[in-house]
Short mmCIF file of C-alpha atoms in Angstrom, two decimals:
data_model
loop_
_atom_site.label_atom_id
_atom_site.label_comp_id
_atom_site.label_asym_id
_atom_site.label_seq_id
_atom_site.Cartn_x
_atom_site.Cartn_y
_atom_site.Cartn_z
CA MET A 1 -31.97 -37.24 49.53
CA ASN A 2 -34.36 -39.47 48.42
CA HIS A 3 -34.61 -41.09 45.95
CA ASP A 4 -38.63 -42.61 43.71
CA LEU A 5 -37.11 -46.04 43.07
CA VAL A 6 -34.20 -48.06 43.97
CA ILE A 7 -33.51 -51.54 42.52
CA ARG A 8 -30.59 -53.66 43.43
CA SER A 9 -29.75 -57.09 41.59
CA ARG A 10 -26.75 -59.31 41.75
CA ARG A 11 -26.10 -58.64 37.45
CA VAL A 12 -26.88 -55.48 36.62
CA VAL A 13 -25.31 -55.03 32.78
CA LEU A 14 -23.46 -51.68 32.97
CA PRO A 15 -21.17 -50.05 30.20
CA ASP A 16 -18.47 -51.46 31.45
CA GLY A 17 -19.48 -55.07 32.29
CA GLU A 18 -22.15 -57.26 34.24
CA ARG A 19 -21.72 -56.49 38.05
CA PRO A 20 -23.47 -56.25 41.32
CA ALA A 21 -25.62 -53.17 41.73
CA ALA A 22 -27.49 -50.96 43.33
CA VAL A 23 -29.82 -48.51 40.88
CA ALA A 24 -31.38 -44.99 41.89
CA VAL A 25 -33.42 -43.73 40.15
CA ARG A 26 -35.45 -40.04 40.65
CA ASP A 27 -37.51 -37.83 37.75
CA GLY A 28 -37.44 -40.41 35.59
CA ARG A 29 -33.40 -40.58 35.07
CA VAL A 30 -30.85 -42.75 36.77
CA ALA A 31 -29.12 -40.45 39.54
CA ALA A 32 -27.00 -42.86 40.63
CA ILE A 33 -24.82 -46.43 40.11
CA ALA A 34 -23.61 -47.65 43.11
CA SER A 35 -22.18 -50.95 45.48
CA TYR A 36 -25.20 -53.71 46.21
CA ASP A 37 -25.79 -53.39 49.28
CA ALA A 38 -24.90 -49.49 49.11
CA PRO A 39 -27.83 -47.06 51.87
CA LEU A 40 -29.84 -45.05 48.84
CA PRO A 41 -33.65 -43.52 50.46
CA ALA A 42 -35.97 -44.01 48.76
CA SER A 43 -40.00 -44.16 48.25
CA ALA A 44 -39.57 -47.33 46.65
CA GLU A 45 -37.10 -50.28 46.52
CA THR A 46 -37.32 -54.13 44.28
CA ARG A 47 -34.78 -56.31 44.44
CA LEU A 48 -33.64 -58.81 41.55
CA GLY A 49 -30.93 -60.73 43.69
CA ASP A 50 -29.84 -63.04 40.89
CA THR A 51 -31.62 -61.94 38.12
CA ALA A 52 -30.05 -59.37 35.64
CA LEU A 53 -30.83 -55.92 35.30
CA LEU A 54 -30.51 -54.29 31.32
CA PRO A 55 -31.05 -51.52 30.15
CA GLY A 56 -34.22 -51.05 28.25
CA LEU A 57 -33.94 -52.22 24.96
CA VAL A 58 -34.53 -49.60 21.32
CA ASP A 59 -36.12 -51.19 18.63
CA THR A 60 -35.05 -48.70 15.67
CA HIS A 61 -36.46 -50.55 12.72
CA VAL A 62 -40.62 -51.07 14.18
CA HIS A 63 -43.87 -51.06 11.19
CA ILE A 64 -46.49 -49.96 13.54
CA ASN A 65 -49.00 -49.28 10.24
CA GLU A 66 -51.14 -47.35 12.25
CA PRO A 67 -53.45 -45.00 10.84
CA GLY A 68 -54.71 -46.27 7.69
CA ARG A 69 -52.94 -50.30 8.30
CA THR A 70 -54.29 -50.79 11.95
CA GLU A 71 -56.18 -53.68 11.30
CA TRP A 72 -52.08 -54.24 10.72
CA GLU A 73 -50.67 -53.16 13.62
CA GLY A 74 -51.52 -50.51 15.91
CA PHE A 75 -49.68 -48.65 18.39
CA ALA A 76 -51.37 -50.10 21.50
CA THR A 77 -50.64 -53.35 20.22
CA ALA A 78 -46.77 -53.30 18.82
CA THR A 79 -46.28 -50.91 22.28
CA ARG A 80 -47.76 -53.31 24.82
CA ALA A 81 -45.74 -56.11 22.95
CA ALA A 82 -42.68 -53.97 23.03
CA ALA A 83 -42.76 -53.47 27.01
CA SER A 84 -43.71 -57.13 27.53
CA GLY A 85 -40.32 -58.31 25.39
CA GLY A 86 -38.12 -55.19 27.17
CA VAL A 87 -38.12 -52.91 24.78
CA THR A 88 -38.67 -49.31 25.75
CA THR A 89 -38.36 -47.50 23.04
CA LEU A 90 -39.76 -48.48 19.06
CA ILE A 91 -38.98 -45.61 15.54
CA ASP A 92 -41.51 -46.47 13.52
CA MET A 93 -40.99 -47.11 9.91
CA PRO A 94 -42.90 -44.42 7.50
CA LEU A 95 -44.10 -46.78 5.42
CA ASN A 96 -47.69 -49.03 5.67
CA SER A 97 -49.16 -46.98 7.48
CA LEU A 98 -51.55 -44.46 5.31
CA PRO A 99 -51.00 -42.19 4.48
CA PRO A 100 -46.85 -42.58 4.51
CA THR A 101 -44.76 -40.91 6.84
CA VAL A 102 -43.14 -38.32 3.78
CA THR A 103 -44.56 -34.95 4.54
CA PRO A 104 -44.89 -33.05 7.76
CA SER A 105 -48.89 -32.86 7.52
CA ALA A 106 -48.97 -36.92 7.85
CA LEU A 107 -45.66 -37.03 10.57
CA ALA A 108 -48.47 -34.97 12.16
CA LEU A 109 -51.09 -37.46 11.73
CA LYS A 110 -48.54 -39.93 12.87
CA ARG A 111 -48.44 -38.06 15.83
CA ALA A 112 -51.72 -37.98 16.89
CA ALA A 113 -52.80 -41.55 16.22
CA ALA A 114 -50.18 -42.31 18.52
CA ASP A 115 -50.68 -39.85 21.25
CA GLY A 116 -52.26 -41.58 24.28
CA ALA A 117 -51.71 -45.33 23.10
CA LEU A 118 -48.02 -45.27 24.00
CA PHE A 119 -47.12 -48.14 26.15
CA VAL A 120 -43.35 -47.29 25.64
CA ASP A 121 -41.74 -44.48 23.80
CA VAL A 122 -42.44 -43.83 20.08
CA GLY A 123 -40.24 -41.73 17.22
CA PHE A 124 -40.56 -41.88 13.46
CA TRP A 125 -38.12 -41.60 10.91
CA GLY A 126 -39.74 -40.24 7.81
CA GLY A 127 -39.91 -41.52 4.21
CA ALA A 128 -37.46 -40.49 0.77
CA VAL A 129 -39.36 -41.05 -2.14
CA PRO A 130 -39.85 -40.22 -5.90
CA GLY A 131 -41.45 -36.06 -5.44
CA ASN A 132 -40.77 -35.34 -1.70
CA GLY A 133 -37.40 -34.22 -1.92
CA ILE A 134 -38.76 -30.33 -0.59
CA TYR A 135 -40.32 -31.57 2.36
CA LEU A 136 -37.15 -34.02 3.30
CA ARG A 137 -36.01 -30.71 5.73
CA ALA A 138 -38.54 -29.53 7.29
CA LEU A 139 -39.71 -33.62 8.28
CA HIS A 140 -35.94 -33.09 9.67
CA ASP A 141 -36.80 -29.88 11.87
CA ALA A 142 -39.93 -31.62 12.61
CA GLY A 143 -38.19 -33.78 14.36
CA VAL A 144 -37.96 -37.40 11.47
CA PHE A 145 -34.77 -39.63 13.04
CA GLY A 146 -34.10 -39.95 9.39
CA PHE A 147 -34.88 -40.83 5.90
CA LYS A 148 -35.71 -44.66 4.79
CA CYS A 149 -35.42 -45.29 0.92
CA PHE A 150 -36.09 -48.45 -1.00
CA THR A 151 -33.66 -49.21 -3.45
CA SER A 152 -36.35 -51.75 -4.94
CA ASP A 153 -40.46 -52.14 -5.00
CA SER A 154 -41.37 -51.61 -1.30
CA GLY A 155 -44.33 -54.26 -1.64
CA VAL A 156 -47.24 -50.86 -1.04
CA PRO A 157 -47.69 -48.22 -4.12
CA GLU A 158 -47.75 -45.29 -2.04
CA PHE A 159 -44.11 -45.85 -1.08
CA PRO A 160 -42.03 -46.52 -4.49
CA PRO A 161 -38.36 -47.13 -5.04
CA LEU A 162 -35.82 -44.58 -5.48
CA SER A 163 -33.33 -44.75 -9.50
CA ALA A 164 -30.31 -44.05 -8.94
CA ALA A 165 -30.66 -40.50 -9.83
CA ARG A 166 -32.76 -40.08 -7.17
CA MET A 167 -31.03 -41.39 -4.74
CA ARG A 168 -28.10 -39.43 -5.10
CA GLU A 169 -30.00 -36.16 -4.98
CA ALA A 170 -31.34 -37.23 -2.06
CA PHE A 171 -28.83 -37.83 -0.84
CA GLN A 172 -27.35 -34.73 -1.48
CA GLU A 173 -30.33 -32.84 0.14
CA ILE A 174 -29.79 -34.92 3.51
CA ALA A 175 -26.15 -34.48 3.58
CA SER A 176 -26.90 -30.96 3.66
CA PHE A 177 -28.18 -30.77 7.04
CA GLY A 178 -26.74 -33.62 8.40
CA GLY A 179 -29.36 -35.75 8.33
CA LEU A 180 -29.08 -39.78 8.19
CA VAL A 181 -30.66 -42.09 5.67
CA VAL A 182 -31.33 -45.84 6.07
CA VAL A 183 -31.40 -48.21 3.31
CA HIS A 184 -33.48 -50.75 2.43
CA ALA A 185 -30.64 -52.58 0.17
CA GLU A 186 -31.56 -54.68 -2.86
CA ASP A 187 -30.84 -54.16 -6.10
CA PRO A 188 -33.55 -54.80 -8.31
CA ALA A 189 -31.17 -56.05 -11.44
CA ASP A 190 -31.07 -58.92 -9.29
CA LEU A 191 -34.36 -59.12 -8.16
CA THR A 192 -36.77 -62.02 -10.15
CA ALA A 193 -40.05 -63.82 -9.68
CA PRO A 194 -39.97 -67.00 -7.65
CA SER A 195 -40.56 -69.66 -9.71
CA SER A 196 -43.14 -71.96 -7.54
CA GLY A 197 -43.98 -71.19 -3.77
CA ALA A 198 -41.64 -72.96 -2.46
CA TYR A 199 -38.97 -71.45 0.20
CA GLY A 200 -35.82 -72.33 -2.11
CA ASP A 201 -37.43 -70.61 -5.37
CA PHE A 202 -38.12 -67.56 -3.20
CA LEU A 203 -34.49 -68.36 -1.78
CA ALA A 204 -33.07 -68.16 -5.26
CA SER A 205 -35.28 -65.18 -6.01
CA ARG A 206 -33.84 -62.50 -4.18
CA PRO A 207 -30.16 -63.80 -3.99
CA ALA A 208 -26.85 -62.19 -2.15
CA SER A 209 -25.77 -60.56 -5.08
CA ALA A 210 -28.39 -58.93 -4.88
CA GLU A 211 -27.72 -56.62 -1.39
CA ARG A 212 -24.23 -56.18 -2.35
CA ARG A 213 -24.91 -54.80 -5.18
CA ALA A 214 -26.94 -52.54 -3.46
CA VAL A 215 -24.98 -52.22 -0.89
CA GLU A 216 -21.71 -51.11 -2.39
CA ARG A 217 -23.84 -48.21 -4.51
CA VAL A 218 -25.19 -46.70 -0.83
CA ILE A 219 -21.22 -46.74 0.11
CA ALA A 220 -20.35 -44.85 -3.29
CA LEU A 221 -23.13 -42.41 -2.48
CA ALA A 222 -21.84 -42.34 1.42
CA ALA A 223 -18.71 -40.88 0.55
CA GLU A 224 -19.09 -39.14 -2.98
CA THR A 225 -22.18 -37.12 -1.10
CA GLY A 226 -21.09 -37.06 2.84
CA ALA A 227 -24.84 -38.41 4.25
CA ARG A 228 -24.65 -40.81 6.60
CA ALA A 229 -26.61 -44.42 5.91
CA HIS A 230 -26.80 -47.34 7.86
CA ILE A 231 -28.41 -50.40 5.93
CA LEU A 232 -31.41 -51.94 6.84
CA HIS A 233 -32.53 -56.03 7.77
CA LEU A 234 -29.12 -56.68 6.31
CA SER A 235 -29.10 -61.17 5.80
CA ALA A 236 -26.42 -61.45 3.60
CA ALA A 237 -23.10 -62.16 4.45
CA ASP A 238 -21.27 -61.17 0.68
CA CYS A 239 -22.35 -57.38 1.96
CA LEU A 240 -19.23 -57.58 5.02
CA GLY A 241 -16.69 -57.42 3.00
CA PRO A 242 -17.38 -54.39 1.46
CA LEU A 243 -19.01 -52.21 4.94
CA ALA A 244 -15.82 -53.48 6.60
CA ARG A 245 -13.78 -51.83 3.97
CA ALA A 246 -16.03 -48.72 3.78
CA ARG A 247 -15.73 -48.73 8.29
CA ALA A 248 -11.71 -49.01 7.76
CA ASP A 249 -12.20 -46.20 5.05
CA GLY A 250 -13.84 -43.93 7.71
CA LEU A 251 -16.82 -43.62 5.28
CA PRO A 252 -19.95 -43.06 7.98
CA VAL A 253 -22.33 -46.26 6.65
CA THR A 254 -23.07 -48.32 9.64
CA ALA A 255 -25.13 -51.63 9.48
CA GLU A 256 -28.11 -53.91 11.15
CA THR A 257 -29.00 -57.52 11.50
CA CYS A 258 -32.52 -58.85 13.30
CA PRO A 259 -33.07 -61.80 15.21
CA HIS A 260 -34.42 -64.10 12.66
CA TYR A 261 -31.08 -63.64 10.30
CA LEU A 262 -28.81 -64.56 13.38
CA THR A 263 -31.43 -67.46 15.34
CA LEU A 264 -33.08 -69.05 11.74
CA CYS A 265 -32.15 -70.37 8.46
CA ALA A 266 -33.54 -71.64 5.75
CA ASP A 267 -33.02 -75.39 6.55
CA ASP A 268 -35.75 -74.77 9.54
CA VAL A 269 -38.82 -74.16 6.81
CA PRO A 270 -41.01 -76.41 6.90
CA GLY A 271 -42.68 -76.32 3.65
CA PRO A 272 -44.43 -73.81 1.13
CA SER A 273 -47.39 -72.74 3.66
CA ALA A 274 -44.79 -71.60 6.62
CA THR A 275 -45.09 -68.41 5.33
CA SER A 276 -44.33 -66.63 8.89
CA TYR A 277 -40.54 -67.33 7.37
CA LYS A 278 -41.24 -64.87 4.44
CA CYS A 279 -39.70 -61.69 4.81
CA CYS A 280 -37.13 -59.74 1.98
CA PRO A 281 -34.24 -60.50 2.17
CA PRO A 282 -34.94 -64.03 2.86
CA ILE A 283 -33.28 -65.40 5.81
CA ARG A 284 -30.18 -67.96 4.77
CA ASP A 285 -28.18 -70.74 5.00
CA THR A 286 -26.96 -72.18 8.05
CA ALA A 287 -23.58 -70.59 6.64
CA ASN A 288 -25.28 -67.24 5.97
CA ARG A 289 -25.88 -66.97 9.76
CA ASP A 290 -22.29 -68.39 10.58
CA ALA A 291 -20.80 -65.11 8.88
CA LEU A 292 -23.45 -63.17 10.14
CA TRP A 293 -22.71 -63.62 13.82
CA GLN A 294 -19.03 -63.14 13.06
CA GLY A 295 -20.21 -59.70 11.17
CA LEU A 296 -21.24 -58.74 15.44
CA ASP A 297 -17.85 -59.73 16.82
CA THR A 298 -16.17 -57.91 14.68
CA GLY A 299 -18.12 -54.96 14.44
CA VAL A 300 -19.67 -54.68 11.20
CA ILE A 301 -22.69 -55.37 12.12
CA SER A 302 -23.27 -52.92 14.89
CA CYS A 303 -27.50 -53.48 15.58
CA VAL A 304 -29.70 -56.22 16.20
CA VAL A 305 -33.40 -55.09 15.74
CA THR A 306 -36.14 -56.83 14.86
CA ASP A 307 -38.09 -55.48 11.65
CA HIS A 308 -41.35 -56.11 12.77
CA SER A 309 -44.02 -56.08 10.01
CA PRO A 310 -46.93 -57.83 10.50
CA CYS A 311 -49.73 -58.28 8.13
CA THR A 312 -53.07 -59.78 8.92
CA PRO A 313 -53.44 -63.46 8.52
CA GLU A 314 -55.03 -63.33 5.18
CA LEU A 315 -52.05 -61.79 3.31
CA LYS A 316 -49.43 -64.32 4.98
CA ARG A 317 -52.22 -66.67 3.46
CA GLY A 318 -50.81 -68.65 0.25
CA ASP A 319 -46.94 -69.56 -0.58
CA PHE A 320 -43.83 -68.00 -0.24
CA ALA A 321 -44.26 -66.30 -4.18
CA THR A 322 -47.89 -64.64 -2.94
CA ALA A 323 -48.09 -64.35 1.11
CA TRP A 324 -46.99 -60.81 2.31
CA GLY A 325 -42.97 -61.00 3.61
CA GLY A 326 -42.80 -59.57 7.13
CA VAL A 327 -41.65 -61.19 10.32
CA SER A 328 -43.67 -60.63 13.54
CA SER A 329 -40.59 -60.52 16.27
CA LEU A 330 -40.80 -57.41 18.50
CA GLN A 331 -42.05 -59.58 22.14
CA LEU A 332 -39.43 -62.10 21.45
CA GLY A 333 -36.45 -60.67 19.74
CA LEU A 334 -34.12 -60.16 23.44
CA PRO A 335 -35.16 -64.84 24.30
CA ALA A 336 -33.91 -65.33 20.38
CA VAL A 337 -31.21 -63.48 20.19
CA TRP A 338 -29.92 -64.28 23.75
CA THR A 339 -30.30 -67.94 23.40
CA GLU A 340 -28.43 -68.26 20.15
CA ALA A 341 -25.60 -65.89 21.34
CA ARG A 342 -25.48 -67.41 24.98
CA ARG A 343 -25.21 -70.88 22.98
CA ARG A 344 -22.34 -69.07 20.79
CA GLY A 345 -20.43 -68.00 24.27
CA HIS A 346 -22.00 -64.21 24.10
CA SER A 347 -22.18 -62.39 27.29
CA LEU A 348 -25.30 -59.99 28.46
CA THR A 349 -23.38 -57.08 27.98
CA SER A 350 -22.86 -58.37 24.24
CA VAL A 351 -26.38 -58.22 23.46
CA VAL A 352 -26.93 -55.31 25.34
CA ARG A 353 -24.21 -53.63 23.28
CA TRP A 354 -25.93 -54.89 19.82
CA MET A 355 -29.73 -54.02 21.19
CA ALA A 356 -30.28 -51.27 23.09
CA GLU A 357 -26.78 -48.97 23.43
CA ALA A 358 -26.32 -48.94 19.65
CA PRO A 359 -29.83 -48.71 18.24
CA ALA A 360 -30.04 -45.80 20.93
CA ALA A 361 -26.48 -44.26 19.40
CA LEU A 362 -27.46 -44.77 15.75
CA ALA A 363 -30.69 -42.49 16.48
CA SER A 364 -28.84 -39.53 19.48
CA LEU A 365 -31.31 -40.86 22.10
CA PRO A 366 -30.84 -40.68 25.25
CA LYS A 367 -30.94 -44.38 25.82
CA GLY A 368 -29.51 -47.30 26.01
CA ARG A 369 -27.20 -47.47 28.57
CA ILE A 370 -27.53 -47.96 32.09
CA ALA A 371 -25.84 -44.79 33.18
CA VAL A 372 -26.43 -41.22 35.70
CA GLY A 373 -28.67 -39.16 33.44
CA ARG A 374 -29.44 -41.56 30.85
CA ASP A 375 -33.48 -42.28 31.30
CA ALA A 376 -34.23 -44.62 33.19
CA ASP A 377 -35.51 -47.55 30.90
CA LEU A 378 -34.67 -51.03 33.08
CA VAL A 379 -35.60 -54.71 32.61
CA ALA A 380 -35.74 -57.45 34.62
CA PHE A 381 -34.33 -60.30 32.70
CA ASP A 382 -33.87 -64.16 33.92
CA PRO A 383 -31.19 -65.23 31.38
CA ASP A 384 -31.76 -68.88 32.83
CA ALA A 385 -35.54 -69.08 32.51
CA ASP A 386 -36.55 -71.21 29.93
CA PHE A 387 -40.20 -71.02 27.74
CA THR A 388 -41.65 -72.06 24.52
CA VAL A 389 -43.64 -69.61 22.35
CA ASP A 390 -47.06 -70.23 22.15
CA ALA A 391 -48.04 -67.79 19.65
CA ALA A 392 -51.56 -66.87 21.14
CA SER A 393 -50.15 -65.32 24.66
CA LEU A 394 -48.30 -62.91 22.78
CA HIS A 395 -49.58 -58.73 22.47
CA HIS A 396 -49.25 -57.93 19.39
CA ARG A 397 -52.27 -57.81 16.51
CA HIS A 398 -52.01 -61.51 15.19
CA PRO A 399 -50.70 -64.46 16.89
CA VAL A 400 -48.51 -65.16 13.90
CA THR A 401 -44.87 -65.73 14.27
CA PRO A 402 -42.18 -68.59 13.35
CA TYR A 403 -40.98 -68.87 16.57
CA GLU A 404 -44.46 -70.34 17.65
CA GLY A 405 -43.49 -73.87 19.52
CA ARG A 406 -39.61 -73.33 19.72
CA THR A 407 -38.46 -73.17 23.65
CA LEU A 408 -36.33 -70.05 23.75
CA SER A 409 -34.45 -69.15 26.91
CA GLY A 410 -34.77 -65.56 28.82
CA VAL A 411 -37.78 -64.31 30.22
CA VAL A 412 -38.21 -60.29 30.85
CA GLN A 413 -40.05 -60.32 34.43
CA ALA A 414 -40.44 -56.58 34.32
CA THR A 415 -39.72 -53.46 32.52
CA TRP A 416 -39.87 -50.08 33.70
CA LEU A 417 -40.35 -46.55 31.52
CA ARG A 418 -38.26 -43.28 32.79
CA GLY A 419 -38.49 -45.48 36.73
CA THR A 420 -42.52 -46.17 35.67
CA ARG A 421 -43.03 -50.26 35.75
CA VAL A 422 -44.89 -50.45 32.26
CA GLY A 423 -48.39 -51.47 33.59
CA ALA A 424 -52.19 -51.46 32.19
CA ALA A 425 -52.36 -48.26 31.40
CA PRO A 426 -50.11 -46.34 28.51
CA THR A 427 -47.60 -44.41 29.66
CA GLY A 428 -45.03 -43.66 26.99
CA ARG A 429 -45.22 -40.57 24.56
CA PRO A 430 -44.07 -39.40 21.08
CA LEU A 431 -40.07 -39.05 20.35
CA ALA A 432 -38.82 -36.49 18.25
CA ARG A 433 -35.26 -36.63 17.12
CA THR A 434 -34.91 -32.91 19.05
CA ASP A 435 -36.25 -33.84 22.46
CA THR A 436 -33.66 -34.78 25.23
CA ARG A 437 -36.08 -35.39 27.70
#
């Protein structure tokens, strides 16, 4: 049987570990996994030697902002950056675009804007906001992967938070059709305005207690309604205890964290104008960072995704009291996490589990693993090569990132989407929850 492509590597990261192997691709899917030297007839063959072969990463937390705020970021720029960073599938957040993805008609506009502009595959979250409960089932039926809501101010007026009563209603409705709720969890009662533009005062204005109280509320709602719930961008290690207990109780609650919480800390912020570090919830201290790694070790945190949330450079000017909050790291997530993970004794297999397999499982996508029948989304990754981050060379729309000037380990050498190497032309497609191709 003739395959379309065979890729051979002495370091293929498979679900059961890393080993030499040959991966055969036919019709966009993994058709066979064989020994490194196995004879596999193919139209094309690539030998990577000691360069690792990973499954394409799945990033379920990206703000692309198109349509409406394409000057912040857009489908073409975001997905080109993703492909360059080894990410082959994104799920786009429903806010910061205009209109936000809170109705079926808004979802149709998103898909139309994405069509023909994608270098990788892209799916969509819907939103749960006050007044759109009548649309939640229709959005689910139209293929969104779940519903994002906020417990506190989102930063944009067109995507307001849910009150406690409205959140219960949303959980009940989403549970009725087996949907997933993904939550920005910070309790507004514990949030204050920063007393100055200094990072320390910004950090104090969003304490760990705000996250913990909101996470405990989400866990209670999951227990009450049976809805599946996922905590977004967990920054506070104080939340690990309640999440571990929920997991032990068998509740359908999961959590993610982000590269910036795992690799940066409050002491790294050089001053009040270094607003590339600003995000909500905030980057906390070194002890907190160490505890988040423990959360990954124990499985309480299952996913690592970027929360790539860019804006125009003008909105990042000022200080930590005034600048827009969001970290741009879509192209750098894999090397950033690998640099710190390797230092702490973790393997590529663990990184792949956190950044590919678990996010794919969260969204029920046929991706995230090199396995027969899965999409042949693959990445050639040199884990031993170092590079210094030059923001101007990154592909996302604006050259702003807190990783500027840092030396990271791990270089993406090539990315394949369904067996086709990602190149100069868009080859990705909009995905729906019901799309199993």
